[in-house]
mmCIF file of C-alpha atoms and ligand atoms in Angstrom:
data_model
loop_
_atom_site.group_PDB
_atom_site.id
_atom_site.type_symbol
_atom_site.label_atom_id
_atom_site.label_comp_id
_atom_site.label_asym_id
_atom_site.label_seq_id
_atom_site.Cartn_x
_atom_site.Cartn_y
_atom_site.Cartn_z
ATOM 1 C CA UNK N 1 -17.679 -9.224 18.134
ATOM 2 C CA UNK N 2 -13.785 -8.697 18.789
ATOM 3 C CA UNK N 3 -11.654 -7.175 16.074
ATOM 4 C CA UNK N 4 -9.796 -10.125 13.874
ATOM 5 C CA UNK N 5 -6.555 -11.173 15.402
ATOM 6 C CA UNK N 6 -3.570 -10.562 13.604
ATOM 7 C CA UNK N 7 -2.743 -14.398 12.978
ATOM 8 C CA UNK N 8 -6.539 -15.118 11.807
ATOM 9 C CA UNK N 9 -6.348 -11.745 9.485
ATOM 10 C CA UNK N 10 -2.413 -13.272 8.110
ATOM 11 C CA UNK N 11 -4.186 -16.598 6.838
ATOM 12 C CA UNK N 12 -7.549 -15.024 5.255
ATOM 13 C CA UNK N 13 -4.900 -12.811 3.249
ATOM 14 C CA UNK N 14 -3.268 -15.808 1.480
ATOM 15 C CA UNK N 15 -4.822 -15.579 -1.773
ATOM 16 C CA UNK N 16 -7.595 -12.522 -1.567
ATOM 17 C CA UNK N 17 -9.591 -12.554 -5.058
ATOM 18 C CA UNK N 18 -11.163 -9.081 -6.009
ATOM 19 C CA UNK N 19 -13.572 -8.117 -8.561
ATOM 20 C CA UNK N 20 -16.731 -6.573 -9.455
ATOM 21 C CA UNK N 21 -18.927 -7.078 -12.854
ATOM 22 C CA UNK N 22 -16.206 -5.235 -14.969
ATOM 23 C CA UNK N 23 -13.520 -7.273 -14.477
ATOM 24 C CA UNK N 24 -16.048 -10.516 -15.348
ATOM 25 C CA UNK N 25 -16.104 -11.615 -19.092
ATOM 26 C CA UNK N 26 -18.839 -14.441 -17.621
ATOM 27 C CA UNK N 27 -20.977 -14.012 -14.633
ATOM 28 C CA UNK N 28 -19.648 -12.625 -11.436
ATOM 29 C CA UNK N 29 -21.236 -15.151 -9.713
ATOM 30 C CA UNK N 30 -20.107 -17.955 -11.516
ATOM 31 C CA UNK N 31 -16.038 -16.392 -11.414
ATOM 32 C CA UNK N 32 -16.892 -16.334 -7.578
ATOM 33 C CA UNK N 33 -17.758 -19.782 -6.849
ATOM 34 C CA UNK N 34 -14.995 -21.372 -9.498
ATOM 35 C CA UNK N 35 -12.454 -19.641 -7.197
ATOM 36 C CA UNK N 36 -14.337 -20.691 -3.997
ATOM 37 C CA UNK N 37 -13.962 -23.906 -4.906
ATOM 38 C CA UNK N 38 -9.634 -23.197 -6.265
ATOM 39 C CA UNK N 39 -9.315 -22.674 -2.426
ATOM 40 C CA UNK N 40 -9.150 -17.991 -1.925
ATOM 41 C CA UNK N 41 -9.061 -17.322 1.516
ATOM 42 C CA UNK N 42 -11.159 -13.770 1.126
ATOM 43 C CA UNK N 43 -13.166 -11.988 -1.128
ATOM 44 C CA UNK N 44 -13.435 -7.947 -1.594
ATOM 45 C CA UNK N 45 -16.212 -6.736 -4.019
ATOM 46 C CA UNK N 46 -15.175 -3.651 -6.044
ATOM 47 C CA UNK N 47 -17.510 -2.439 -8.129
ATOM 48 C CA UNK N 48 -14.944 0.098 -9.897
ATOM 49 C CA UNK N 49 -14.398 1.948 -13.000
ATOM 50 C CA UNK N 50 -15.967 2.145 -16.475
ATOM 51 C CA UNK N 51 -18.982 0.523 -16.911
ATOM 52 C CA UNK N 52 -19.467 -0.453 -12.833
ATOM 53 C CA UNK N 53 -22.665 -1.094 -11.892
ATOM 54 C CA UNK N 54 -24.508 1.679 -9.668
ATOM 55 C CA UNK N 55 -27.314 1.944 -7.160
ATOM 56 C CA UNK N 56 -29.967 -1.009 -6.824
ATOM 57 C CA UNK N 57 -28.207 -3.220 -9.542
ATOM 58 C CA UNK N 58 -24.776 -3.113 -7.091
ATOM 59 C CA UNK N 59 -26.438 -3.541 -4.064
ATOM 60 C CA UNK N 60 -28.040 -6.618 -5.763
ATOM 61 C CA UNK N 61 -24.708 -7.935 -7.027
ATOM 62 C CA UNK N 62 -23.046 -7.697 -3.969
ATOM 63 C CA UNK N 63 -25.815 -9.384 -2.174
ATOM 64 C CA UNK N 64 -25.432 -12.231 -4.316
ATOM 65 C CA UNK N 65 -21.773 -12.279 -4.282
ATOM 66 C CA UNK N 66 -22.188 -12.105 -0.222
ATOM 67 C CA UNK N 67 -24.675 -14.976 -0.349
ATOM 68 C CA UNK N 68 -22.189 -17.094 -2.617
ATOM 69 C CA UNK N 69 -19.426 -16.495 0.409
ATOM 70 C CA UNK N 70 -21.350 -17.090 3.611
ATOM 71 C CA UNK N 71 -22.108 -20.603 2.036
ATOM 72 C CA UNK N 72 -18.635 -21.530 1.868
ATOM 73 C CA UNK N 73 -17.119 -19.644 4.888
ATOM 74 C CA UNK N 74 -14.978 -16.999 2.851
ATOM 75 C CA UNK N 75 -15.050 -13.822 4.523
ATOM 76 C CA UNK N 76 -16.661 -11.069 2.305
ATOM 77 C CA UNK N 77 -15.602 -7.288 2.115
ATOM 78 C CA UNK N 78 -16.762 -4.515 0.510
ATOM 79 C CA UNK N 79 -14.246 -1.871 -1.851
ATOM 80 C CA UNK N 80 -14.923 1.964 -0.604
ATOM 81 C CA UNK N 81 -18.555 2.360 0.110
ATOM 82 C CA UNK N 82 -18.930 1.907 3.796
ATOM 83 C CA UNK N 83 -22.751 2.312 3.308
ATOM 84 C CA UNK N 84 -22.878 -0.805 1.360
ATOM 85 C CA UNK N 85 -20.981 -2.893 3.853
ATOM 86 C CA UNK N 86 -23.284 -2.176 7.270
ATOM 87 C CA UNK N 87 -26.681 -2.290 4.829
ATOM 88 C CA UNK N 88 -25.252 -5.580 4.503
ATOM 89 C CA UNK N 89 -23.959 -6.401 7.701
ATOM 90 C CA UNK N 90 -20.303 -7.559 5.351
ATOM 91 C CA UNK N 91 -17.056 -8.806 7.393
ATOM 92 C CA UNK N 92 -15.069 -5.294 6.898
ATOM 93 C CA UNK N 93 -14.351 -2.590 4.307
ATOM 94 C CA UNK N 94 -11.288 -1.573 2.541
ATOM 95 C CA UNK N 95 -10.361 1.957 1.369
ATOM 96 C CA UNK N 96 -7.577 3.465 -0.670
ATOM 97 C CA UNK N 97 -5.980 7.002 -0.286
ATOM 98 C CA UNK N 98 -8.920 8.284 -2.193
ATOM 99 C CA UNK N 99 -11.623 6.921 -0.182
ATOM 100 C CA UNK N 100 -11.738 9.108 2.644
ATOM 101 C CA UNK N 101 -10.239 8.963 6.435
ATOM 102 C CA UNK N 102 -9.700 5.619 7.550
ATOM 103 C CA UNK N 103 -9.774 6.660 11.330
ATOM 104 C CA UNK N 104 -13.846 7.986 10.224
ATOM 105 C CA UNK N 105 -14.535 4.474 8.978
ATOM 106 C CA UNK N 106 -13.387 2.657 11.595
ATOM 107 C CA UNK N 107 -15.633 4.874 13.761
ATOM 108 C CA UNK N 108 -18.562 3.803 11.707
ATOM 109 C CA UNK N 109 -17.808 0.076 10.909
ATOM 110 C CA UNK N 110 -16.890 -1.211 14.825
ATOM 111 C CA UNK N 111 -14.562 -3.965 14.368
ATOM 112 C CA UNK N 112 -15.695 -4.942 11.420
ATOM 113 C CA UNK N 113 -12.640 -5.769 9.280
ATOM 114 C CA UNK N 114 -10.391 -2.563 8.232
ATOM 115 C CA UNK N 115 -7.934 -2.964 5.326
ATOM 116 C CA UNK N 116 -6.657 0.475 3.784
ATOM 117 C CA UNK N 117 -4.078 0.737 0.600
ATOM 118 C CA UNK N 118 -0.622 2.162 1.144
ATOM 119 C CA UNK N 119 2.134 2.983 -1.454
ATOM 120 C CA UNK N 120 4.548 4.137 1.202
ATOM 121 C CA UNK N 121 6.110 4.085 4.367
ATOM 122 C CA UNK N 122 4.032 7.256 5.348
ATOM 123 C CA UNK N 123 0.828 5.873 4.035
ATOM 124 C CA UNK N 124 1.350 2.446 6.314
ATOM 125 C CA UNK N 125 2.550 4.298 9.191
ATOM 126 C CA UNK N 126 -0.893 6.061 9.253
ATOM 127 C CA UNK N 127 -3.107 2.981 8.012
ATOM 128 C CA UNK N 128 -1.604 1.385 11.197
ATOM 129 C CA UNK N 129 -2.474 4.500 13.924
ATOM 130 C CA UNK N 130 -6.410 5.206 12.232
ATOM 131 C CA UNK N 131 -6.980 0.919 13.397
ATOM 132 C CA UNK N 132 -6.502 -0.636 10.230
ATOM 133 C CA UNK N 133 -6.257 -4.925 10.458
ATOM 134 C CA UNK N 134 -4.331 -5.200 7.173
ATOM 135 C CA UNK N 135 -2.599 -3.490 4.522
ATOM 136 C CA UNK N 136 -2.581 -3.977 0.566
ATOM 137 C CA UNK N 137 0.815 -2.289 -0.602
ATOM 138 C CA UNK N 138 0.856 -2.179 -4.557
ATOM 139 C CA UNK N 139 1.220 -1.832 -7.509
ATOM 140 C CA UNK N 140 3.831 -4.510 -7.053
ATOM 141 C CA UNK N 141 3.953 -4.970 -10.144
ATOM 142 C CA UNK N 142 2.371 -3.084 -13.881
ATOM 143 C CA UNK N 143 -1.226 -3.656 -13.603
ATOM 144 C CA UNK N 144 -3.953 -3.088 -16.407
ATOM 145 C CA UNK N 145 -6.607 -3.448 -13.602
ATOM 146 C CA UNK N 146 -6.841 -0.167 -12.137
ATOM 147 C CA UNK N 147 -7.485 3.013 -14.056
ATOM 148 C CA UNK N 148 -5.261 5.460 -11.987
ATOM 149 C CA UNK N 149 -2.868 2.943 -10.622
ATOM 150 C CA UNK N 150 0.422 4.380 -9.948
ATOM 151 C CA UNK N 151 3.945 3.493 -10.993
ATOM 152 C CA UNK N 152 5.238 -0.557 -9.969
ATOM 153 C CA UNK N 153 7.280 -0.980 -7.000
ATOM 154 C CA UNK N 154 8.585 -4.331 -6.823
ATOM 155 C CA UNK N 155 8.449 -6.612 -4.229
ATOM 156 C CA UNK N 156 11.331 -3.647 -2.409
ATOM 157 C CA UNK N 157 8.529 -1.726 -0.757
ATOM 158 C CA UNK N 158 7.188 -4.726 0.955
ATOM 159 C CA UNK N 159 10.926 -5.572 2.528
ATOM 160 C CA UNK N 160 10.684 -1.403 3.357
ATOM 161 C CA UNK N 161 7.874 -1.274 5.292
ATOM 162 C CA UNK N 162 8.848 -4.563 7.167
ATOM 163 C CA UNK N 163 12.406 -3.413 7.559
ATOM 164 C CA UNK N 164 10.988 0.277 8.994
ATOM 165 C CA UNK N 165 8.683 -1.815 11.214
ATOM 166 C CA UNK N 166 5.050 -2.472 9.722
ATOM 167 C CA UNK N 167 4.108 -5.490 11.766
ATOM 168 C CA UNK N 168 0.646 -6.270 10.751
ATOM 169 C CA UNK N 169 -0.733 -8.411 8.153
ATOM 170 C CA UNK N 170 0.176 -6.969 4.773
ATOM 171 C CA UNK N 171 -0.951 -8.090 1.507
ATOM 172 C CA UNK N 172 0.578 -7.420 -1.998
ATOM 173 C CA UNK N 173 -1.273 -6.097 -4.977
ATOM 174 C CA UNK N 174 -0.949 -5.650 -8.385
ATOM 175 C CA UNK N 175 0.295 -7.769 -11.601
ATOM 176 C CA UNK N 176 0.117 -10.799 -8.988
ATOM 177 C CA UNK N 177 0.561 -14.046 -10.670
ATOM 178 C CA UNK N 178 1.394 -17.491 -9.493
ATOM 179 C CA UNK N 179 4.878 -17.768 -11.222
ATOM 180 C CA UNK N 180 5.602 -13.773 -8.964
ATOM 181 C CA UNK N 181 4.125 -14.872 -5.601
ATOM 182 C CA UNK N 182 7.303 -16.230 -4.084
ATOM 183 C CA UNK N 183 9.177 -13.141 -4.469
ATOM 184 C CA UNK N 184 6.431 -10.827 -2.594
ATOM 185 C CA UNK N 185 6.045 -13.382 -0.010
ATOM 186 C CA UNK N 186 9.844 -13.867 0.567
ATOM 187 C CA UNK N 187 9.413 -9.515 0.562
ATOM 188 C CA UNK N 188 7.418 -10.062 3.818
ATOM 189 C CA UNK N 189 4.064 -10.505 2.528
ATOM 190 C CA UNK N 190 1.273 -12.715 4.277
ATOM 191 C CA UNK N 191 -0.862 -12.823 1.123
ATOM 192 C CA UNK N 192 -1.006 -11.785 -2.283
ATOM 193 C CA UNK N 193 -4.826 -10.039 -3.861
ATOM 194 C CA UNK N 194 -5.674 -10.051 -7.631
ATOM 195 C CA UNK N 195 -8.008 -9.182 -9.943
ATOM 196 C CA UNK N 196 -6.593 -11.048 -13.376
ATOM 197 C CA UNK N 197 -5.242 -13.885 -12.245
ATOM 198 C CA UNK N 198 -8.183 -15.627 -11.198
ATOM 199 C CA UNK N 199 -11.018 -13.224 -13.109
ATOM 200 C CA UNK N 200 -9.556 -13.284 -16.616
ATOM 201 C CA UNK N 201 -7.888 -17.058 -16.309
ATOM 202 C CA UNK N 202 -9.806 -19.471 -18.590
ATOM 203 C CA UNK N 203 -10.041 -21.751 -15.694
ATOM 204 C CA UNK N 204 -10.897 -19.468 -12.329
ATOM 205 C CA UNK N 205 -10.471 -22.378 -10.192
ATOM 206 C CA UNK N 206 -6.860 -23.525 -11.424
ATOM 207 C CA UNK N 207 -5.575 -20.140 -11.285
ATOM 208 C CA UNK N 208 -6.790 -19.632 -7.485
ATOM 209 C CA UNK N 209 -5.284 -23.162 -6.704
ATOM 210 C CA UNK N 210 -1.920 -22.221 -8.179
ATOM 211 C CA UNK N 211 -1.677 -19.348 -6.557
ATOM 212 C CA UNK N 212 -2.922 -21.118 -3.096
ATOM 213 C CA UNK N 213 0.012 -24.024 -3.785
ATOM 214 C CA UNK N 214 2.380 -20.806 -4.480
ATOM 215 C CA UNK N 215 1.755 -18.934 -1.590
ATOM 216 C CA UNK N 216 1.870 -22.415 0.197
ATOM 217 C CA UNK N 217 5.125 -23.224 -0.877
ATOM 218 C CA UNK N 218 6.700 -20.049 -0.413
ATOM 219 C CA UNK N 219 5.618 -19.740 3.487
ATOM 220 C CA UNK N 220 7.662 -23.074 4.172
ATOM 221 C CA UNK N 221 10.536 -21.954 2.206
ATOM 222 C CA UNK N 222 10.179 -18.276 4.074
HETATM 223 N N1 LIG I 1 -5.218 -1.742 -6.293
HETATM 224 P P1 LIG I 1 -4.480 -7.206 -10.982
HETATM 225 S S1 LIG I 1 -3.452 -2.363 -7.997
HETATM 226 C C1 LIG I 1 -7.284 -2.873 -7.115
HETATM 227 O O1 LIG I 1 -1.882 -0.523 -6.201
HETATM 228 C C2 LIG I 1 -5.852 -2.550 -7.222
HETATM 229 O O2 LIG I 1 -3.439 -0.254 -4.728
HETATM 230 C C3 LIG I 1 -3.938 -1.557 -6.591
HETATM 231 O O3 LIG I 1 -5.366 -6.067 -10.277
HETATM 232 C C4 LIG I 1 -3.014 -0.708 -5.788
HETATM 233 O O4 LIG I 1 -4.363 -8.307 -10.007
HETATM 234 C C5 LIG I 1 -4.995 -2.987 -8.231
HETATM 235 O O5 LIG I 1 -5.324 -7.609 -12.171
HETATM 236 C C6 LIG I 1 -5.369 -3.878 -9.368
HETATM 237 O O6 LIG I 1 -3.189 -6.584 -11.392
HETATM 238 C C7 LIG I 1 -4.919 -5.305 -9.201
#
């Protein structure tokens, strides 16, 4: 296996749906396959903050979750623990600042996907020399779906890091909704992730289709 080309990584970025059981009000697996079927592109499982599940009871969520992709072709990553991803053979791993060297997990995850969280110019810089395929710069905007998530940036810091020469796939996080994604994408983004907008929205598989048609839209405009 080769590591994802840039243009491949750029297109599964488009409308990247996290979650884990906490940010479900109905089953996980039922969230997942609504926004399947509203057209994401990629899925990260991040089984985070109060209440996430631990031990056997994750691993068995996630395997589920992973099942629920392979079926329909969606690429399926794994939030943080590196352990889980290669006891389950997933498509990559993503880590934030917190979450240890990103240079040491690419070591131990091959070419498995690599997507690490920046909130700066100093943060992306590095992200890009430790290997990583893509980056997820946020909070774009106020988010209520991250404990510790620091202050919003605006769309600004996506223009930054494209104007200071961050050239590979970047996708933009936090307080995404369809009626914002134009603004991040005309910013320089090739995708935009949430949690919310697709796990909270009555209809899972509206929400990921307007936010598919946004991001859509926006690319021909861009
Ligand atoms: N990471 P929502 S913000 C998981 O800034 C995560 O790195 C962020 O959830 C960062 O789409 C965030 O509901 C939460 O705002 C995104």
């Amino acid at each position: 296996m080769a590591r994802i080309a840039s243009e491949a990584m750029r297109e599964q970025l488009e409308v990247y749906f996290i979650m884990g059981s906490v940010n479900c009000a109905k089953p996980p697996a039922e969230i997942l396959a609504e926004a399947i079927a509203g057209g994401i592109t990629l899925f990260q499982f991040r089984e985070k903050g109060s209440g996430a599940l631990v031990g056997e009871q994750k691993y068995e969520l996630a395997k589920q979750l992973q099942h629920i992709c392979q079926e329909h072709g969606i690429p399926f990553i794994v939030n943080d623990d590196v352990e889980l991803a290669l006891a389950l053979d997933a498509d990559g791993v993503h880590i934030g600042q917190e979450d240890g060297d990103a240079r040491i997990v690419r070591e131990k995850i091959g070419d498995k996907i690599l997507g690490v969280s920046a909130h700066n110019l100093q943060e992306a810089l590095a992200a890009v020399a430790a290997g990583a395929d893509y980056i997820g710069v946020g909070p774009i905007y106020p988010t209520k779906s991250k404990e510790d998530a620091k202050k919003a940036q605006g769309p600004g810091i996506i223009r930054l890091l494209r104007r200071h020469g961050i050239a590979i796939p970047l996708v933009a996080i936090g307080g995404i909704t369809a009626g914002n994604v134009g603004e991040v994408i005309a910013a320089g983004a090739d995708g935009v992730s949430v949690i919310s907008a697709i796990a909270s929205a009555p209809s899972p598989a509206v929400a990921a289709r307007q936010l598919a048609q946004a991001v859509h839209l926006s690319k021909k405009g861009a």
